[in-house]
Short mmCIF file of C-alpha atoms in Angstrom, two decimals:
data_model
loop_
_atom_site.label_atom_id
_atom_site.label_comp_id
_atom_site.label_asym_id
_atom_site.label_seq_id
_atom_site.Cartn_x
_atom_site.Cartn_y
_atom_site.Cartn_z
CA MET E 1 148.69 116.78 141.57
CA ASP E 2 145.20 116.24 140.94
CA PHE E 3 143.96 113.40 138.82
CA ARG E 4 141.26 115.45 137.40
CA ASP E 5 143.70 117.84 136.24
CA LEU E 6 145.82 115.13 134.59
CA LYS E 7 142.40 113.91 132.51
CA TYR E 8 141.79 117.32 131.62
CA PHE E 9 145.30 118.10 130.49
CA ALA E 10 145.17 114.76 128.28
CA VAL E 11 141.92 115.77 126.57
CA ILE E 12 143.57 119.20 125.90
CA ALA E 13 147.00 117.28 124.45
CA GLU E 14 144.35 115.27 122.39
CA GLU E 15 142.56 117.76 120.70
CA GLY E 16 145.42 120.49 120.63
CA HIS E 17 142.90 123.22 121.14
CA VAL E 18 141.76 124.40 124.67
CA GLY E 19 138.18 126.02 123.12
CA ARG E 20 137.52 122.33 121.40
CA ALA E 21 138.51 120.68 124.48
CA ALA E 22 136.41 122.67 126.86
CA GLU E 23 133.37 121.83 124.20
CA ARG E 24 134.47 118.24 124.64
CA LEU E 25 134.64 118.09 128.41
CA TYR E 26 131.41 120.74 128.74
CA LYS E 27 133.97 123.24 130.77
CA THR E 28 134.85 126.78 130.19
CA GLN E 29 138.14 127.90 128.53
CA PRO E 30 139.16 129.65 131.81
CA ALA E 31 138.92 126.59 133.94
CA LEU E 32 140.93 124.46 131.67
CA THR E 33 143.48 127.22 131.13
CA LYS E 34 143.56 127.46 135.09
CA CYS E 35 144.21 123.82 135.08
CA ILE E 36 146.98 124.09 133.16
CA ASP E 37 148.05 126.61 134.85
CA ARG E 38 148.51 124.79 137.80
CA LEU E 39 150.30 121.69 136.54
CA GLU E 40 153.06 123.99 134.98
CA GLU E 41 153.32 126.01 138.41
CA GLN E 42 154.07 121.95 140.01
CA LEU E 43 156.59 121.01 137.37
CA GLY E 44 158.07 124.13 136.88
CA ALA E 45 158.04 123.93 133.13
CA PRO E 46 155.85 124.87 130.14
CA LEU E 47 153.58 121.46 128.87
CA PHE E 48 152.25 123.27 125.85
CA GLU E 49 153.37 125.90 122.77
CA ARG E 50 151.58 127.88 120.41
CA ALA E 51 151.37 126.01 116.87
CA GLY E 52 149.20 127.94 114.27
CA ARG E 53 145.81 128.85 115.84
CA GLY E 54 146.22 125.67 118.27
CA ILE E 55 148.86 124.36 120.57
CA ARG E 56 150.84 121.56 121.16
CA LEU E 57 152.93 119.62 123.66
CA THR E 58 156.32 120.36 124.67
CA ALA E 59 159.21 117.60 125.51
CA VAL E 60 157.81 118.13 129.18
CA GLY E 61 153.63 118.16 128.09
CA GLN E 62 154.64 114.52 126.07
CA ALA E 63 156.25 113.00 128.98
CA LEU E 64 153.35 113.88 131.02
CA LEU E 65 150.75 112.79 128.35
CA THR E 66 152.32 109.44 128.93
CA ARG E 67 152.16 109.25 132.34
CA ALA E 68 148.68 110.75 132.44
CA ARG E 69 147.50 108.11 130.00
CA GLN E 70 149.23 105.30 132.40
CA ILE E 71 147.49 106.48 135.66
CA SER E 72 144.03 106.67 134.26
CA LEU E 73 144.53 103.49 132.46
CA MET E 74 145.68 101.97 136.27
CA MET E 75 142.68 103.99 137.38
CA ASP E 76 140.32 101.96 135.58
CA GLU E 77 141.47 99.01 136.05
CA THR E 78 141.44 99.99 139.90
CA ALA E 79 138.23 100.60 139.66
CA ARG E 80 137.13 97.49 137.75
CA GLU E 81 138.98 95.20 140.35
CA ILE E 82 137.44 97.23 143.32
CA GLY E 83 134.01 96.77 142.02
CA ASP E 84 134.52 92.76 140.72
CA TYR E 85 135.94 92.28 144.55
CA ALA E 86 132.65 94.70 146.20
CA ASN E 87 130.19 92.59 144.01
CA GLY E 88 132.01 89.16 144.64
CA ARG E 89 133.37 88.68 140.90
CA ASP E 90 136.73 88.23 142.48
CA GLY E 91 138.51 87.46 145.84
CA ASN E 92 139.61 84.17 147.89
CA ILE E 93 137.52 81.72 149.75
CA ARG E 94 138.70 79.52 152.20
CA LEU E 95 136.10 76.47 152.26
CA GLY E 96 135.87 73.30 154.31
CA CYS E 97 133.79 70.27 153.16
CA VAL E 98 133.44 66.75 154.37
CA PRO E 99 134.24 64.00 151.24
CA THR E 100 130.49 63.56 150.80
CA LEU E 101 129.43 66.88 149.88
CA ALA E 102 132.61 67.35 148.44
CA GLU E 103 132.01 64.65 145.46
CA HIS E 104 128.15 64.89 145.29
CA VAL E 105 127.35 68.54 145.91
CA LEU E 106 130.44 70.92 145.58
CA PRO E 107 130.94 70.58 142.16
CA GLY E 108 127.71 72.09 141.09
CA ILE E 109 127.78 75.13 143.44
CA CYS E 110 131.66 75.67 141.94
CA GLN E 111 130.48 75.70 138.75
CA GLN E 112 127.47 77.82 139.37
CA LEU E 113 129.99 80.14 141.14
CA LEU E 114 132.84 80.27 138.59
CA ALA E 115 130.09 80.99 135.68
CA GLU E 116 129.60 84.01 137.56
CA ALA E 117 132.52 84.94 139.14
CA PRO E 118 135.55 83.60 137.11
CA LYS E 119 138.37 85.06 139.11
CA VAL E 120 137.57 84.07 142.40
CA THR E 121 139.82 81.17 143.79
CA ILE E 122 138.90 78.81 146.53
CA ASP E 123 141.42 77.03 149.04
CA LEU E 124 139.41 73.86 149.67
CA LYS E 125 140.23 71.55 152.54
CA VAL E 126 137.84 67.81 152.73
CA SER E 127 137.74 66.62 156.11
CA MET E 128 136.29 65.42 158.70
CA ASN E 129 133.48 67.58 160.39
CA ASP E 130 135.47 67.89 163.41
CA VAL E 131 138.54 68.80 161.90
CA LEU E 132 136.92 71.07 159.62
CA LEU E 133 135.21 73.02 162.80
CA THR E 134 138.72 73.05 164.60
CA GLY E 135 140.02 75.36 161.37
CA LEU E 136 136.64 77.49 161.14
CA LYS E 137 137.42 78.04 165.21
CA ALA E 138 141.02 79.41 164.68
CA GLY E 139 140.37 81.67 161.56
CA GLU E 140 141.81 79.43 159.24
CA LEU E 141 138.60 78.49 157.32
CA ASP E 142 135.64 80.99 156.57
CA ILE E 143 132.96 78.41 155.48
CA VAL E 144 132.39 74.68 156.34
CA LEU E 145 129.74 72.32 154.75
CA GLY E 146 129.09 69.57 156.91
CA PRO E 147 126.79 68.09 159.26
CA MET E 148 124.78 70.62 161.52
CA ILE E 149 125.95 71.43 164.55
CA GLN E 150 124.45 73.40 167.45
CA ASP E 151 123.98 77.25 166.63
CA ASP E 152 125.83 79.20 169.23
CA ALA E 153 126.84 82.33 170.12
CA LEU E 154 130.28 81.50 168.09
CA PHE E 155 128.87 79.68 165.22
CA HIS E 156 125.91 80.16 162.92
CA THR E 157 124.52 77.19 161.06
CA GLU E 158 121.68 76.81 158.99
CA GLU E 159 120.40 73.74 156.81
CA ILE E 160 121.10 73.15 153.36
CA MET E 161 120.06 69.79 152.96
CA GLN E 162 119.10 66.14 154.15
CA ASP E 163 121.16 62.91 153.34
CA GLN E 164 120.94 59.17 154.44
CA MET E 165 123.44 57.07 156.00
CA VAL E 166 122.67 53.41 155.17
CA VAL E 167 124.06 49.97 154.91
CA MET E 168 125.51 49.40 151.36
CA ALA E 169 127.10 45.71 149.93
CA SER E 170 127.88 45.17 146.33
CA PRO E 171 124.67 43.97 144.36
CA HIS E 172 125.84 40.57 144.17
CA HIS E 173 126.18 40.02 148.01
CA PRO E 174 124.76 36.94 149.51
CA ILE E 175 122.71 38.88 152.25
CA PHE E 176 120.16 39.76 149.25
CA ASP E 177 119.26 36.32 148.80
CA ARG E 178 117.10 36.28 151.72
CA LYS E 179 115.03 38.95 154.22
CA VAL E 180 117.32 40.86 156.19
CA ARG E 181 117.17 41.64 159.77
CA LEU E 182 119.61 43.72 162.03
CA ARG E 183 121.49 40.60 163.45
CA ASP E 184 122.31 39.30 160.02
CA LEU E 185 124.30 42.28 159.36
CA LEU E 186 126.83 40.64 161.82
CA GLU E 187 127.28 37.63 159.62
CA TYR E 188 129.91 39.60 157.64
CA GLN E 189 132.95 41.57 158.01
CA TRP E 190 132.78 45.30 157.39
CA VAL E 191 134.48 48.30 156.20
CA LEU E 192 134.47 51.23 158.44
CA PRO E 193 136.12 54.13 159.72
CA ALA E 194 137.58 54.60 162.87
CA GLN E 195 135.56 54.93 165.91
CA SER E 196 136.21 58.85 166.56
CA VAL E 197 133.92 59.30 162.93
CA LEU E 198 130.26 60.22 164.23
CA SER E 199 128.92 57.90 161.68
CA ARG E 200 130.44 55.01 162.89
CA GLN E 201 129.33 55.61 166.44
CA TRP E 202 125.73 55.72 165.55
CA LEU E 203 125.76 53.03 163.87
CA ASP E 204 127.28 50.98 167.01
CA ASN E 205 125.40 52.59 169.26
CA VAL E 206 122.33 51.01 166.91
CA PHE E 207 123.74 47.67 167.82
CA ASP E 208 124.15 48.47 171.28
CA ARG E 209 120.25 49.37 171.98
CA HIS E 210 119.84 46.41 170.47
CA HIS E 211 121.78 44.09 172.89
CA LEU E 212 123.79 42.64 169.89
CA PRO E 213 127.61 42.96 168.99
CA ARG E 214 129.06 45.53 167.46
CA PRO E 215 130.14 45.18 163.77
CA ASP E 216 133.37 43.18 162.85
CA VAL E 217 135.26 45.46 161.36
CA GLN E 218 138.14 43.70 158.97
CA ILE E 219 139.37 47.27 157.37
CA THR E 220 139.20 50.22 159.12
CA PRO E 221 140.42 53.19 155.97
CA THR E 222 141.74 56.52 156.95
CA VAL E 223 140.72 57.63 153.76
CA LEU E 224 136.93 57.83 153.47
CA ASN E 225 136.90 57.42 149.70
CA MET E 226 138.42 53.92 149.56
CA ILE E 227 135.21 52.71 151.46
CA LEU E 228 132.71 52.54 148.46
CA PRO E 229 135.51 50.83 146.05
CA LEU E 230 136.12 48.47 149.07
CA ILE E 231 132.75 47.58 149.22
CA GLU E 232 132.25 47.29 145.67
CA ARG E 233 135.02 44.53 145.01
CA SER E 234 134.08 42.39 148.16
CA ASN E 235 131.60 40.60 150.25
CA LEU E 236 132.40 43.78 152.93
CA LEU E 237 129.51 45.39 154.32
CA GLY E 238 129.75 49.56 154.76
CA PHE E 239 127.59 52.61 155.67
CA ALA E 240 127.92 55.45 154.05
CA SER E 241 125.87 58.23 152.04
CA LYS E 242 122.61 57.95 149.98
CA LEU E 243 124.26 60.40 148.07
CA ASN E 244 126.36 57.76 146.39
CA LEU E 245 123.48 55.99 145.26
CA GLN E 246 121.92 58.66 143.64
CA GLY E 247 125.20 59.51 142.17
CA GLY E 248 125.15 56.67 139.55
CA ARG E 249 127.17 53.97 141.47
CA GLY E 250 125.78 50.87 139.55
CA HIS E 251 128.40 48.95 141.59
CA LEU E 252 126.54 49.59 145.27
CA ARG E 253 123.36 48.28 147.03
CA GLU E 254 121.46 49.64 149.89
CA VAL E 255 120.84 46.76 152.57
CA ALA E 256 117.60 48.44 153.68
CA LEU E 257 116.76 48.38 156.77
CA LYS E 258 114.89 51.04 159.27
CA GLU E 259 117.15 50.65 162.50
CA THR E 260 120.44 51.57 160.25
CA THR E 261 119.34 54.36 158.49
CA MET E 262 120.29 57.12 159.79
CA LEU E 263 119.24 61.16 158.66
CA ARG E 264 121.82 63.72 158.69
CA ARG E 265 121.42 67.29 158.69
CA MET E 266 123.90 68.93 156.55
CA GLY E 267 124.31 72.38 156.67
CA LEU E 268 126.47 75.55 156.22
CA THR E 269 128.64 76.90 159.11
CA HIS E 270 130.52 80.02 159.63
CA ARG E 271 131.61 82.12 162.51
CA ARG E 272 129.48 84.74 163.91
CA ASP E 273 132.53 87.18 164.62
CA MET E 274 134.38 86.75 160.89
CA TYR E 275 134.22 89.24 158.41
CA LEU E 276 133.33 87.37 155.23
CA SER E 277 134.39 88.85 151.95
CA PRO E 278 132.01 89.46 149.06
CA ALA E 279 133.23 86.45 147.29
CA ALA E 280 132.38 84.37 150.22
CA LEU E 281 129.05 85.66 150.79
CA ARG E 282 128.44 85.17 146.87
CA LEU E 283 129.12 81.69 147.50
CA ILE E 284 127.13 81.51 150.48
CA ARG E 285 124.14 82.86 148.10
CA ILE E 286 124.43 79.86 145.77
CA ILE E 287 124.44 77.43 148.27
CA ARG E 288 121.40 78.89 149.70
CA GLU E 289 119.80 78.98 146.11
CA LYS E 290 120.28 75.46 145.91
CA ALA E 291 119.38 74.44 148.96
CA ALA E 292 116.14 76.13 147.90
CA GLY E 293 115.58 74.55 145.05
CA GLN E 294 115.67 71.01 146.39
CA PRO E 295 112.64 68.95 146.24
#
């Protein structure tokens, strides 16, 4: 059964007159008559009967009209849904993000994405970069936001921002009572992530290069967002993103030292051989626009 025949049939039924339907559809009357003939032949029953100068639906015609309207509505909804998907207004995104960006950068990105595409859904995994890249390699994630990696045959990476990791302490920490040198940091206890974390390795290497002992770590949390509250409420030193200071955490202060300032290039990474849905491409566009708008 041809969908176009059904659409013409519905207009004929609404008008109750082939001539008026022909004018409305910009078709000839013989063309519409053939449309009705085809439908009646397929159904094996008449769809219209004479009613004065016009026509009216038979019981079979009334049943077909109900179905035709349902089909038309379904087709319209399907076209709208596919259009939403094709334009990135619908669909699912599997996104991986490191904790710092998830807290300070991702909310603004999601705000814009959901304003443009309110039906998009996001499966968000917040973890360390090595875990996220493993998921990306396995095809479990579409996009990863985290420290830059080397562009290679498998992964495409592009820089979206730069970040600094610095030593932090409570504003009332006694270390601020004097001019600070690198060796002075060793007089205090620290809260740092596990040695498998890149930032911890970088900091340890700083002390190694200066032939100093490594920091004395008193607390090693597995949940990284516990580091900042621990620093705020103790005399522990920590190593965290400067974004936390820009984010308005008034209970933290940077221990400014050139030697312990780690520059991090943050990037957007995806697999070269993986299909990216229109929704994922829309998210990438928003991230690029925000990156381009940074000072």
